[in-house]
Each structure stands twice: as C-alpha cells, then as structure tokens.
Amino acid sequence: MKNNKTYAVHLPDYRNANPYQSLLASALSKEHVETAFIPFSLSLLPLTKSIKGMKSVDVVHVHWITDILQPLMWTKSNLVFYIKFSLLIIDVFLVRLRGKKVVWTVHNKLAHQQLNTKRELLVRKWLAKSVNRVIFHSIEAQELVSNMLNIDIRSKSKIIFHGNYLGSYPAPSNSKLDLRERYGLPSSGRLISYVGVLRPYKGIETLIEAFSKVQSKSMRLLISGNPNSTQYKAQLAQMAIDNSRISTDFQFLPDQKMVDYLAMSDVICLPFSDTLTSGSTILAMSYAKPLILPETAKVFGCVPTNGAFYFGEKESLADVLNKVSSLTDSKLHEMGEANLLQAKKMSWETVGKLTAVAYL
C-alpha cells in the first residue's frame, strides 16, 4: 500500500466485450484502489512479464485464464506441457515473492473453447492452490469448483456476487407494444427471447429444437446477437428457417437495440449448458425480466426462487416453454419484479468494498 492507495493490475483486459471490469474498477476507486488493465503477456512467465516495469503494484488480479491456458493445451508433448505448466505455477510464486498478492476470480468452470479437460483441471487446481486469494460469485460456485478440483480452498476464498447492471445501459426507447411494431413482431402473444452473444456452448440449438415442440401458435421466439462464426450463423439460420414463429437478428447488438429487445420480451431464455456465472442473467434481472434457465444455472446463486423456471432432468425445456405460454401477464410481471428486487441488492458499491477487503 502506497499513499493510502492500493494499486491493482487486472488481466486480461476484456472491457470492450463486457462492462463488468469497468464497473468493478469504478467501484474499487471509491475504496482507494487504483486499477490498471493489461493483456496477458505471451511468454512462459505471463504474470511476471505482464507487470514488468510496473513498480507500484500491490495486487495482480487475474480474471479469465483462457489466454494462458491455450498455449499449454495446444502442446502435443506431455513433457513440454508439464514444463510450461510448472513455469506457470513458478510464475505465480515469483510474483508473490516480489510482495504482490495474486487474486483469481473464477468466472468459468472450464474454458468454453473445449480444451484438454484433464490438463485444464490440473492447471486450475494448482493455480487455485498457488494464488493468495480466490474469488467466487456464489457459495454454490465455490462448492462446485472445490469438488471438481478435489481441493478445499475455503480458507482462501471470498464470495463476492456479480454486480447488477442498473443504470449501466440506456432505458428502452419506447413501450413494449411500440417496440414490437418497430421490429416486426406481433403485439399480442408471448415473446420468448435470447439476447446476447451467440456461441455453441450457449445452448441455442437446444432452444430452437425445444421451441419447435411448443403447442401455442401465438408464442414467438427471438434469437438475437452476433454468432462467433459464419458457420455457426448458417447452422442456426438453417435450424430456424422452417419455423415462422422464430425471428432472428444475427448481428452485433448496439446497447440501445439490446435493451429494446429485452424490454419488448415477456421472458428471457438463457439455455447455456455449463458456466458459473452469467452477466446475461443479471442483465435480464436488472430489467425486471423473468427467466428460463437450466438446472445447472442454480450455481449462480443470485436468481430468486420465484424469478425463474428451470429445465433439466425433471422437466424438459419444451415442457417449460409450454407452461410459460399459459401463464398470465401478472404472474410473469411478479417474477420479473422479484428479479429486479434481487438485482437492486447486488450493488457495485458492495462489490467494491468486498473486493478491496479481499486484497488485504
């Protein structure tokens, strides 16, 4: 600590893709924590190299680790893998020996890029053992990761929820009915929407297949967002082409359009299969929207019991969609308000205070 301030370096820098880090930095600044953002260095000692020449660093805060995992996973030789893996762990201790604290926020269970699972679990296990502090967004996520890695890291863990998005995006540009008219959707009937980045692990194919089994002819599905490849875009378009009740908007969504899509929707469905937290879920909650989620999403630990419908072993996604089609508007409004009430409790002010304490 210098001049009553803590200096923290966050990496990698994903602020262009997600407001999470910017909101966190703003909250930390109110707790006398000055934050810098840098990418991972593409070296065998990525942390040491990344902060080289930066004298005023108290904390190295690691977020998503895909950039340092991939060079390890791509190595065909087991010997080379273990050498690189060992250097990564040594790298953490070298940073700590220089008097810096290394903090890791575990956002994902595993990398979405489907890397070598055995190797990735080993890296994650020893990284968790090596850092000073591990942050999870829920107690459920902490328990899941501890069991998955077969380690007890409760003594070095902090549970800090993901902050809300209240005030982070613009207000809807018009009423629900006017927005539906603008975007060519029927004013009546239930509208289920997926709004966000389109990736294979997000479960969009499952949603399209389930929606084809929905009995209500007045229900509509909107799938919007930017696919990660032309091949995936073509795949989704082909799946949706024969169903006139499915509308698609496969492009990057500016903030205003994204908010408008949320506002004109009755329910937000996020069928992703395996993750520890979801900014999309918290965004929907921040705009008072009821949710459809997989059972595995209960690991988020933030959605109230009366704010979502869950599908999984007991009830399929198609069953849940059919159930939603028969619910009253007042019931869905009640669910959305429950989510908004919970989102209001997830303030960035509290996140900043808890994170600053985690740096001590």
mmCIF file of C-alpha atoms in Angstrom:
data_model
loop_
_atom_site.group_PDB
_atom_site.id
_atom_site.type_symbol
_atom_site.label_atom_id
_atom_site.label_comp_id
_atom_site.label_asym_id
_atom_site.label_seq_id
_atom_site.Cartn_x
_atom_site.Cartn_y
_atom_site.Cartn_z
ATOM 1 C CA MET A 1 0.000 0.000 0.000
ATOM 2 C CA LYS A 2 1.355 3.364 -1.044
ATOM 3 C CA ASN A 3 -0.029 6.820 -0.274
ATOM 4 C CA ASN A 4 -3.078 5.186 1.329
ATOM 5 C CA LYS A 5 -3.896 3.586 -2.010
ATOM 6 C CA THR A 6 -3.799 0.032 -3.248
ATOM 7 C CA TYR A 7 -2.592 -0.444 -6.815
ATOM 8 C CA ALA A 8 -4.164 -3.380 -8.626
ATOM 9 C CA VAL A 9 -3.446 -4.710 -12.095
ATOM 10 C CA HIS A 10 -6.312 -6.632 -13.708
ATOM 11 C CA LEU A 11 -5.744 -9.009 -16.576
ATOM 12 C CA PRO A 12 -6.740 -9.775 -19.225
ATOM 13 C CA ASP A 13 -8.421 -6.588 -20.378
ATOM 14 C CA TYR A 14 -11.910 -7.554 -21.600
ATOM 15 C CA ARG A 15 -13.566 -4.175 -21.075
ATOM 16 C CA ASN A 16 -14.539 -3.805 -24.730
ATOM 17 C CA ALA A 17 -16.564 -7.010 -24.619
ATOM 18 C CA ASN A 18 -18.192 -6.601 -21.228
ATOM 19 C CA PRO A 19 -18.795 -3.694 -18.808
ATOM 20 C CA TYR A 20 -18.032 -5.935 -15.805
ATOM 21 C CA GLN A 21 -14.397 -4.878 -15.386
ATOM 22 C CA SER A 22 -15.114 -1.172 -15.868
ATOM 23 C CA LEU A 23 -17.870 -1.288 -13.254
ATOM 24 C CA LEU A 24 -15.582 -3.159 -10.871
ATOM 25 C CA ALA A 25 -12.773 -0.633 -11.356
ATOM 26 C CA SER A 26 -15.151 2.256 -10.718
ATOM 27 C CA ALA A 27 -16.377 0.616 -7.516
ATOM 28 C CA LEU A 28 -12.808 -0.078 -6.376
ATOM 29 C CA SER A 29 -11.777 3.536 -6.951
ATOM 30 C CA LYS A 30 -14.198 4.553 -4.189
ATOM 31 C CA GLU A 31 -12.305 2.205 -1.865
ATOM 32 C CA HIS A 32 -8.938 3.841 -2.641
ATOM 33 C CA VAL A 33 -7.926 1.124 -5.087
ATOM 34 C CA GLU A 34 -6.361 2.331 -8.330
ATOM 35 C CA THR A 35 -6.849 -0.137 -11.172
ATOM 36 C CA ALA A 36 -4.917 -0.718 -14.385
ATOM 37 C CA PHE A 37 -5.825 -3.182 -17.134
ATOM 38 C CA ILE A 38 -3.347 -5.086 -19.275
ATOM 39 C CA PRO A 39 -3.408 -8.161 -21.529
ATOM 40 C CA PHE A 40 -1.595 -11.344 -20.640
ATOM 41 C CA SER A 41 1.967 -11.461 -21.926
ATOM 42 C CA LEU A 42 2.572 -14.290 -24.398
ATOM 43 C CA SER A 43 5.587 -15.577 -22.501
ATOM 44 C CA LEU A 44 6.430 -18.580 -20.347
ATOM 45 C CA LEU A 45 6.080 -16.335 -17.295
ATOM 46 C CA PRO A 46 2.925 -14.391 -18.248
ATOM 47 C CA LEU A 47 2.266 -12.675 -14.912
ATOM 48 C CA THR A 48 5.858 -11.621 -14.273
ATOM 49 C CA LYS A 49 6.252 -10.379 -17.836
ATOM 50 C CA SER A 50 2.918 -8.538 -17.807
ATOM 51 C CA ILE A 51 3.794 -6.408 -14.777
ATOM 52 C CA LYS A 52 7.471 -5.956 -15.640
ATOM 53 C CA GLY A 53 8.481 -2.350 -15.086
ATOM 54 C CA MET A 54 5.365 -1.561 -13.058
ATOM 55 C CA LYS A 55 6.738 -0.579 -9.646
ATOM 56 C CA SER A 56 3.520 0.455 -7.929
ATOM 57 C CA VAL A 57 1.669 -2.853 -7.984
ATOM 58 C CA ASP A 58 0.196 -4.370 -4.832
ATOM 59 C CA VAL A 59 -2.276 -6.814 -6.364
ATOM 60 C CA VAL A 60 -2.321 -8.840 -9.566
ATOM 61 C CA HIS A 61 -5.972 -9.711 -10.182
ATOM 62 C CA VAL A 62 -6.488 -12.481 -12.727
ATOM 63 C CA HIS A 63 -9.901 -12.951 -14.329
ATOM 64 C CA TRP A 64 -10.437 -15.199 -17.370
ATOM 65 C CA ILE A 65 -7.472 -17.521 -17.914
ATOM 66 C CA THR A 66 -8.105 -18.847 -21.434
ATOM 67 C CA ASP A 67 -5.216 -16.787 -22.826
ATOM 68 C CA ILE A 68 -2.720 -18.569 -20.586
ATOM 69 C CA LEU A 69 -4.413 -21.958 -20.862
ATOM 70 C CA GLN A 70 -4.361 -22.234 -24.642
ATOM 71 C CA PRO A 71 -0.548 -22.336 -25.099
ATOM 72 C CA LEU A 72 -0.463 -25.181 -22.573
ATOM 73 C CA MET A 73 -3.331 -27.092 -24.156
ATOM 74 C CA TRP A 74 -2.006 -26.857 -27.713
ATOM 75 C CA THR A 75 1.239 -28.597 -26.781
ATOM 76 C CA LYS A 76 1.173 -32.185 -28.076
ATOM 77 C CA SER A 77 4.105 -33.358 -25.961
ATOM 78 C CA ASN A 78 3.257 -34.198 -22.355
ATOM 79 C CA LEU A 79 6.813 -33.316 -21.350
ATOM 80 C CA VAL A 80 6.545 -29.845 -22.867
ATOM 81 C CA PHE A 81 3.125 -29.395 -21.253
ATOM 82 C CA TYR A 82 4.458 -30.210 -17.783
ATOM 83 C CA ILE A 83 7.411 -27.868 -18.269
ATOM 84 C CA LYS A 84 5.113 -24.991 -19.284
ATOM 85 C CA PHE A 85 2.648 -25.863 -16.531
ATOM 86 C CA SER A 86 5.419 -25.853 -13.918
ATOM 87 C CA LEU A 87 6.656 -22.489 -15.175
ATOM 88 C CA LEU A 88 3.164 -21.026 -14.785
ATOM 89 C CA ILE A 89 2.973 -22.081 -11.144
ATOM 90 C CA ILE A 90 6.528 -20.832 -10.569
ATOM 91 C CA ASP A 91 5.421 -17.568 -12.183
ATOM 92 C CA VAL A 92 2.704 -17.113 -9.551
ATOM 93 C CA PHE A 93 5.190 -17.658 -6.740
ATOM 94 C CA LEU A 94 7.715 -15.293 -8.342
ATOM 95 C CA VAL A 95 5.095 -12.541 -8.308
ATOM 96 C CA ARG A 96 4.255 -13.338 -4.700
ATOM 97 C CA LEU A 97 7.952 -13.310 -3.732
ATOM 98 C CA ARG A 98 8.089 -9.735 -5.018
ATOM 99 C CA GLY A 99 5.496 -8.830 -2.399
ATOM 100 C CA LYS A 100 2.496 -8.786 -4.721
ATOM 101 C CA LYS A 101 -0.766 -10.532 -3.920
ATOM 102 C CA VAL A 102 -2.238 -12.701 -6.649
ATOM 103 C CA VAL A 103 -6.034 -12.853 -6.735
ATOM 104 C CA TRP A 104 -8.057 -15.019 -9.118
ATOM 105 C CA THR A 105 -11.762 -14.539 -9.817
ATOM 106 C CA VAL A 106 -13.076 -17.853 -11.128
ATOM 107 C CA HIS A 107 -15.688 -16.870 -13.705
ATOM 108 C CA ASN A 108 -15.923 -20.200 -15.527
ATOM 109 C CA LYS A 109 -15.970 -23.853 -14.573
ATOM 110 C CA LEU A 110 -13.876 -24.700 -17.627
ATOM 111 C CA ALA A 111 -12.825 -22.795 -20.728
ATOM 112 C CA HIS A 112 -15.601 -22.531 -23.300
ATOM 113 C CA GLN A 113 -13.164 -23.486 -26.066
ATOM 114 C CA GLN A 114 -13.313 -27.185 -25.050
ATOM 115 C CA LEU A 115 -9.633 -27.629 -24.312
ATOM 116 C CA ASN A 116 -7.936 -30.761 -22.977
ATOM 117 C CA THR A 117 -10.049 -31.295 -19.862
ATOM 118 C CA LYS A 118 -7.520 -33.376 -17.935
ATOM 119 C CA ARG A 119 -4.791 -30.797 -18.427
ATOM 120 C CA GLU A 120 -7.081 -27.879 -17.726
ATOM 121 C CA LEU A 121 -8.277 -29.353 -14.442
ATOM 122 C CA LEU A 122 -4.660 -29.818 -13.362
ATOM 123 C CA VAL A 123 -3.784 -26.211 -14.211
ATOM 124 C CA ARG A 124 -6.861 -24.846 -12.452
ATOM 125 C CA LYS A 125 -6.215 -26.956 -9.362
ATOM 126 C CA TRP A 126 -2.643 -25.778 -8.914
ATOM 127 C CA LEU A 127 -3.447 -22.196 -9.834
ATOM 128 C CA ALA A 128 -6.092 -22.184 -7.094
ATOM 129 C CA LYS A 129 -3.538 -23.611 -4.679
ATOM 130 C CA SER A 130 -0.853 -21.101 -5.664
ATOM 131 C CA VAL A 131 -2.643 -17.748 -5.562
ATOM 132 C CA ASN A 132 -3.255 -15.731 -2.397
ATOM 133 C CA ARG A 133 -6.985 -15.385 -2.867
ATOM 134 C CA VAL A 134 -9.739 -16.996 -4.947
ATOM 135 C CA ILE A 135 -12.984 -15.110 -5.571
ATOM 136 C CA PHE A 136 -16.261 -16.810 -6.494
ATOM 137 C CA HIS A 137 -19.562 -15.161 -7.333
ATOM 138 C CA SER A 138 -21.563 -17.613 -5.205
ATOM 139 C CA ILE A 139 -21.124 -20.216 -2.482
ATOM 140 C CA GLU A 140 -22.589 -22.733 -4.939
ATOM 141 C CA ALA A 141 -19.798 -21.981 -7.419
ATOM 142 C CA GLN A 142 -17.181 -22.358 -4.693
ATOM 143 C CA GLU A 143 -18.538 -25.762 -3.710
ATOM 144 C CA LEU A 144 -18.792 -26.952 -7.309
ATOM 145 C CA VAL A 145 -15.218 -25.961 -8.158
ATOM 146 C CA SER A 146 -13.835 -27.361 -4.904
ATOM 147 C CA ASN A 147 -15.475 -30.703 -5.634
ATOM 148 C CA MET A 148 -14.421 -30.656 -9.282
ATOM 149 C CA LEU A 149 -10.781 -29.954 -8.422
ATOM 150 C CA ASN A 150 -10.862 -32.123 -5.293
ATOM 151 C CA ILE A 151 -9.387 -29.401 -3.081
ATOM 152 C CA ASP A 152 -10.587 -27.406 -0.100
ATOM 153 C CA ILE A 153 -9.923 -23.733 -0.796
ATOM 154 C CA ARG A 154 -12.483 -22.242 1.576
ATOM 155 C CA SER A 155 -9.780 -20.668 3.734
ATOM 156 C CA LYS A 156 -8.515 -18.523 0.852
ATOM 157 C CA SER A 157 -11.871 -17.958 -0.864
ATOM 158 C CA LYS A 158 -14.114 -14.918 -0.832
ATOM 159 C CA ILE A 159 -17.707 -14.950 -2.052
ATOM 160 C CA ILE A 160 -18.420 -11.703 -3.913
ATOM 161 C CA PHE A 161 -21.543 -11.563 -6.038
ATOM 162 C CA HIS A 162 -21.584 -10.216 -9.582
ATOM 163 C CA GLY A 163 -22.844 -6.641 -9.536
ATOM 164 C CA ASN A 164 -26.039 -5.560 -11.283
ATOM 165 C CA TYR A 165 -26.428 -3.567 -14.497
ATOM 166 C CA LEU A 166 -28.856 -0.968 -13.169
ATOM 167 C CA GLY A 167 -28.029 2.327 -14.856
ATOM 168 C CA SER A 168 -25.267 0.772 -16.967
ATOM 169 C CA TYR A 169 -27.334 0.667 -20.153
ATOM 170 C CA PRO A 170 -29.891 3.072 -21.648
ATOM 171 C CA ALA A 171 -33.602 2.940 -20.901
ATOM 172 C CA PRO A 172 -35.884 1.332 -23.518
ATOM 173 C CA SER A 173 -36.570 3.735 -26.378
ATOM 174 C CA ASN A 174 -40.314 3.067 -26.397
ATOM 175 C CA SER A 175 -43.136 0.976 -24.946
ATOM 176 C CA LYS A 176 -43.290 -2.802 -25.350
ATOM 177 C CA LEU A 177 -46.039 -2.675 -27.981
ATOM 178 C CA ASP A 178 -44.382 0.106 -29.983
ATOM 179 C CA LEU A 179 -41.069 -1.733 -29.922
ATOM 180 C CA ARG A 180 -42.664 -4.919 -31.197
ATOM 181 C CA GLU A 181 -44.245 -2.993 -34.044
ATOM 182 C CA ARG A 182 -40.907 -1.361 -34.888
ATOM 183 C CA TYR A 183 -39.106 -4.689 -35.044
ATOM 184 C CA GLY A 184 -41.855 -6.527 -36.906
ATOM 185 C CA LEU A 185 -43.195 -8.751 -34.150
ATOM 186 C CA PRO A 186 -46.859 -9.314 -33.220
ATOM 187 C CA SER A 187 -48.192 -7.038 -30.497
ATOM 188 C CA SER A 188 -50.035 -9.926 -28.859
ATOM 189 C CA GLY A 189 -48.789 -13.357 -27.852
ATOM 190 C CA ARG A 190 -45.958 -14.411 -25.607
ATOM 191 C CA LEU A 191 -42.437 -13.430 -26.736
ATOM 192 C CA ILE A 192 -39.516 -15.539 -25.511
ATOM 193 C CA SER A 193 -36.102 -14.077 -26.297
ATOM 194 C CA TYR A 194 -32.445 -14.927 -26.232
ATOM 195 C CA VAL A 195 -30.431 -11.707 -26.281
ATOM 196 C CA GLY A 196 -26.644 -11.832 -26.247
ATOM 197 C CA VAL A 197 -23.545 -13.325 -27.785
ATOM 198 C CA LEU A 198 -24.193 -16.491 -29.816
ATOM 199 C CA ARG A 199 -21.747 -19.312 -29.137
ATOM 200 C CA PRO A 200 -22.106 -23.109 -29.454
ATOM 201 C CA TYR A 201 -21.880 -23.584 -25.684
ATOM 202 C CA LYS A 202 -24.812 -21.198 -25.112
ATOM 203 C CA GLY A 203 -27.386 -23.905 -25.919
ATOM 204 C CA ILE A 204 -29.146 -22.018 -28.730
ATOM 205 C CA GLU A 205 -29.645 -25.213 -30.754
ATOM 206 C CA THR A 206 -31.414 -26.752 -27.758
ATOM 207 C CA LEU A 207 -33.702 -23.729 -27.541
ATOM 208 C CA ILE A 208 -34.657 -23.855 -31.233
ATOM 209 C CA GLU A 209 -35.362 -27.586 -31.068
ATOM 210 C CA ALA A 210 -37.456 -27.200 -27.913
ATOM 211 C CA PHE A 211 -39.414 -24.285 -29.334
ATOM 212 C CA SER A 212 -40.446 -26.399 -32.321
ATOM 213 C CA LYS A 213 -42.412 -28.530 -29.826
ATOM 214 C CA VAL A 214 -44.323 -25.602 -28.323
ATOM 215 C CA GLN A 215 -48.043 -26.041 -28.839
ATOM 216 C CA SER A 216 -49.104 -22.401 -28.649
ATOM 217 C CA LYS A 217 -49.347 -20.875 -32.119
ATOM 218 C CA SER A 218 -49.211 -17.338 -30.735
ATOM 219 C CA MET A 219 -45.893 -17.749 -28.925
ATOM 220 C CA ARG A 220 -42.847 -16.248 -30.629
ATOM 221 C CA LEU A 221 -39.112 -16.774 -30.204
ATOM 222 C CA LEU A 222 -36.489 -14.103 -30.885
ATOM 223 C CA ILE A 223 -32.840 -15.101 -31.123
ATOM 224 C CA SER A 224 -30.542 -12.099 -31.361
ATOM 225 C CA GLY A 225 -26.833 -11.499 -31.147
ATOM 226 C CA ASN A 226 -23.610 -11.894 -33.060
ATOM 227 C CA PRO A 227 -22.618 -15.513 -33.895
ATOM 228 C CA ASN A 228 -18.959 -16.324 -33.343
ATOM 229 C CA SER A 229 -18.511 -17.676 -36.889
ATOM 230 C CA THR A 230 -20.205 -17.675 -40.282
ATOM 231 C CA GLN A 231 -20.555 -21.448 -39.988
ATOM 232 C CA TYR A 232 -22.431 -21.203 -36.704
ATOM 233 C CA LYS A 233 -24.608 -18.410 -38.078
ATOM 234 C CA ALA A 234 -25.539 -20.612 -41.049
ATOM 235 C CA GLN A 235 -26.262 -23.541 -38.744
ATOM 236 C CA LEU A 236 -28.649 -21.522 -36.575
ATOM 237 C CA ALA A 237 -30.307 -19.912 -39.592
ATOM 238 C CA GLN A 238 -30.934 -23.322 -41.134
ATOM 239 C CA MET A 239 -32.463 -24.621 -37.914
ATOM 240 C CA ALA A 240 -34.822 -21.646 -37.653
ATOM 241 C CA ILE A 241 -35.754 -21.198 -41.304
ATOM 242 C CA ASP A 242 -38.736 -23.556 -41.367
ATOM 243 C CA ASN A 243 -40.429 -22.121 -38.278
ATOM 244 C CA SER A 244 -42.307 -18.894 -38.988
ATOM 245 C CA ARG A 245 -42.659 -18.256 -35.247
ATOM 246 C CA ILE A 246 -38.883 -17.821 -34.845
ATOM 247 C CA SER A 247 -37.322 -14.434 -35.600
ATOM 248 C CA THR A 248 -33.565 -13.923 -35.766
ATOM 249 C CA ASP A 249 -31.213 -10.962 -35.752
ATOM 250 C CA PHE A 250 -27.714 -12.334 -36.249
ATOM 251 C CA GLN A 251 -25.532 -9.274 -35.790
ATOM 252 C CA PHE A 252 -23.783 -7.251 -33.126
ATOM 253 C CA LEU A 253 -26.399 -5.527 -30.988
ATOM 254 C CA PRO A 254 -25.739 -1.905 -30.003
ATOM 255 C CA ASP A 255 -26.681 -1.196 -26.397
ATOM 256 C CA GLN A 256 -29.951 0.542 -27.279
ATOM 257 C CA LYS A 257 -31.156 -2.266 -29.521
ATOM 258 C CA MET A 258 -30.195 -4.892 -26.958
ATOM 259 C CA VAL A 259 -32.176 -3.054 -24.278
ATOM 260 C CA ASP A 260 -35.153 -2.631 -26.618
ATOM 261 C CA TYR A 261 -35.174 -6.366 -27.314
ATOM 262 C CA LEU A 262 -35.171 -7.053 -23.582
ATOM 263 C CA ALA A 263 -37.956 -4.539 -22.996
ATOM 264 C CA MET A 264 -40.315 -5.983 -25.606
ATOM 265 C CA SER A 265 -39.800 -9.562 -24.393
ATOM 266 C CA ASP A 266 -42.001 -11.366 -21.896
ATOM 267 C CA VAL A 267 -39.410 -13.925 -20.800
ATOM 268 C CA ILE A 268 -35.658 -14.273 -21.353
ATOM 269 C CA CYS A 269 -34.408 -17.806 -22.010
ATOM 270 C CA LEU A 270 -30.698 -18.484 -21.446
ATOM 271 C CA PRO A 271 -30.153 -22.208 -22.058
ATOM 272 C CA PHE A 272 -26.351 -22.308 -21.745
ATOM 273 C CA SER A 273 -25.133 -25.647 -20.521
ATOM 274 C CA ASP A 274 -22.240 -25.180 -18.123
ATOM 275 C CA THR A 275 -20.976 -21.975 -16.525
ATOM 276 C CA LEU A 276 -20.501 -20.494 -13.054
ATOM 277 C CA THR A 277 -21.936 -17.043 -13.617
ATOM 278 C CA SER A 278 -23.825 -15.133 -16.273
ATOM 279 C CA GLY A 279 -23.817 -11.437 -16.984
ATOM 280 C CA SER A 280 -26.766 -12.017 -19.338
ATOM 281 C CA THR A 281 -28.809 -13.380 -16.446
ATOM 282 C CA ILE A 282 -28.017 -10.389 -14.260
ATOM 283 C CA LEU A 283 -28.759 -8.021 -17.152
ATOM 284 C CA ALA A 284 -32.212 -9.586 -17.590
ATOM 285 C CA MET A 285 -32.816 -9.336 -13.842
ATOM 286 C CA SER A 286 -31.777 -5.670 -13.950
ATOM 287 C CA TYR A 287 -34.550 -5.071 -16.494
ATOM 288 C CA ALA A 288 -37.161 -6.962 -14.447
ATOM 289 C CA LYS A 289 -37.458 -9.957 -16.752
ATOM 290 C CA PRO A 290 -38.472 -13.479 -15.696
ATOM 291 C CA LEU A 291 -36.046 -16.182 -16.751
ATOM 292 C CA ILE A 292 -35.907 -19.688 -18.173
ATOM 293 C CA LEU A 293 -32.662 -21.384 -17.135
ATOM 294 C CA PRO A 294 -31.161 -24.876 -16.962
ATOM 295 C CA GLU A 295 -30.987 -26.561 -13.559
ATOM 296 C CA THR A 296 -27.204 -26.122 -13.663
ATOM 297 C CA ALA A 297 -27.714 -22.337 -13.540
ATOM 298 C CA LYS A 298 -28.687 -22.593 -9.884
ATOM 299 C CA VAL A 299 -24.930 -22.387 -9.305
ATOM 300 C CA PHE A 300 -25.234 -18.634 -9.998
ATOM 301 C CA GLY A 301 -26.734 -18.256 -6.532
ATOM 302 C CA CYS A 302 -28.384 -14.942 -7.414
ATOM 303 C CA VAL A 303 -31.742 -15.726 -9.032
ATOM 304 C CA PRO A 304 -34.641 -15.786 -6.539
ATOM 305 C CA THR A 305 -36.683 -18.988 -6.429
ATOM 306 C CA ASN A 306 -39.729 -17.178 -7.800
ATOM 307 C CA GLY A 307 -37.792 -15.451 -10.582
ATOM 308 C CA ALA A 308 -37.096 -18.329 -12.953
ATOM 309 C CA PHE A 309 -38.326 -21.572 -14.465
ATOM 310 C CA TYR A 310 -35.734 -24.334 -14.620
ATOM 311 C CA PHE A 311 -35.456 -27.207 -17.053
ATOM 312 C CA GLY A 312 -33.390 -30.354 -16.721
ATOM 313 C CA GLU A 313 -33.967 -33.917 -15.617
ATOM 314 C CA LYS A 314 -37.491 -33.451 -14.223
ATOM 315 C CA GLU A 315 -38.857 -31.127 -16.883
ATOM 316 C CA SER A 316 -37.643 -30.527 -20.425
ATOM 317 C CA LEU A 317 -37.160 -27.100 -21.964
ATOM 318 C CA ALA A 318 -40.144 -27.766 -24.247
ATOM 319 C CA ASP A 319 -42.287 -28.537 -21.187
ATOM 320 C CA VAL A 320 -41.237 -25.278 -19.544
ATOM 321 C CA LEU A 321 -41.927 -23.266 -22.701
ATOM 322 C CA ASN A 322 -45.401 -24.788 -22.931
ATOM 323 C CA LYS A 323 -46.015 -23.913 -19.278
ATOM 324 C CA VAL A 324 -44.951 -20.303 -19.833
ATOM 325 C CA SER A 325 -47.368 -19.956 -22.755
ATOM 326 C CA SER A 326 -50.322 -20.450 -20.405
ATOM 327 C CA LEU A 327 -49.226 -18.104 -17.604
ATOM 328 C CA THR A 328 -50.893 -14.766 -17.005
ATOM 329 C CA ASP A 329 -49.129 -11.481 -17.628
ATOM 330 C CA SER A 330 -49.494 -10.654 -13.934
ATOM 331 C CA LYS A 331 -47.623 -13.822 -12.959
ATOM 332 C CA LEU A 332 -44.740 -13.017 -15.295
ATOM 333 C CA HIS A 333 -44.693 -9.421 -14.035
ATOM 334 C CA GLU A 334 -44.477 -10.723 -10.477
ATOM 335 C CA MET A 335 -41.498 -12.912 -11.417
ATOM 336 C CA GLY A 336 -39.746 -10.033 -13.150
ATOM 337 C CA GLU A 337 -40.232 -7.751 -10.162
ATOM 338 C CA ALA A 338 -38.735 -10.419 -7.884
ATOM 339 C CA ASN A 339 -35.653 -10.479 -10.105
ATOM 340 C CA LEU A 340 -35.396 -6.689 -10.136
ATOM 341 C CA LEU A 341 -35.657 -6.563 -6.353
ATOM 342 C CA GLN A 342 -32.788 -9.048 -6.075
ATOM 343 C CA ALA A 343 -30.725 -7.159 -8.661
ATOM 344 C CA LYS A 344 -31.063 -3.963 -6.619
ATOM 345 C CA LYS A 345 -29.420 -5.751 -3.695
ATOM 346 C CA MET A 346 -26.392 -6.617 -5.864
ATOM 347 C CA SER A 347 -24.831 -3.162 -5.819
ATOM 348 C CA TRP A 348 -21.389 -2.403 -7.183
ATOM 349 C CA GLU A 349 -20.738 -0.319 -4.085
ATOM 350 C CA THR A 350 -20.846 -3.512 -2.021
ATOM 351 C CA VAL A 351 -18.820 -5.409 -4.634
ATOM 352 C CA GLY A 352 -16.119 -2.740 -4.431
ATOM 353 C CA LYS A 353 -15.965 -2.887 -0.641
ATOM 354 C CA LEU A 354 -15.773 -6.695 -0.567
ATOM 355 C CA THR A 355 -13.134 -6.823 -3.302
ATOM 356 C CA ALA A 356 -10.980 -4.217 -1.560
ATOM 357 C CA VAL A 357 -11.119 -6.339 1.605
ATOM 358 C CA ALA A 358 -10.137 -9.405 -0.440
ATOM 359 C CA TYR A 359 -6.982 -7.541 -1.485
ATOM 360 C CA LEU A 360 -5.805 -7.125 2.121
#
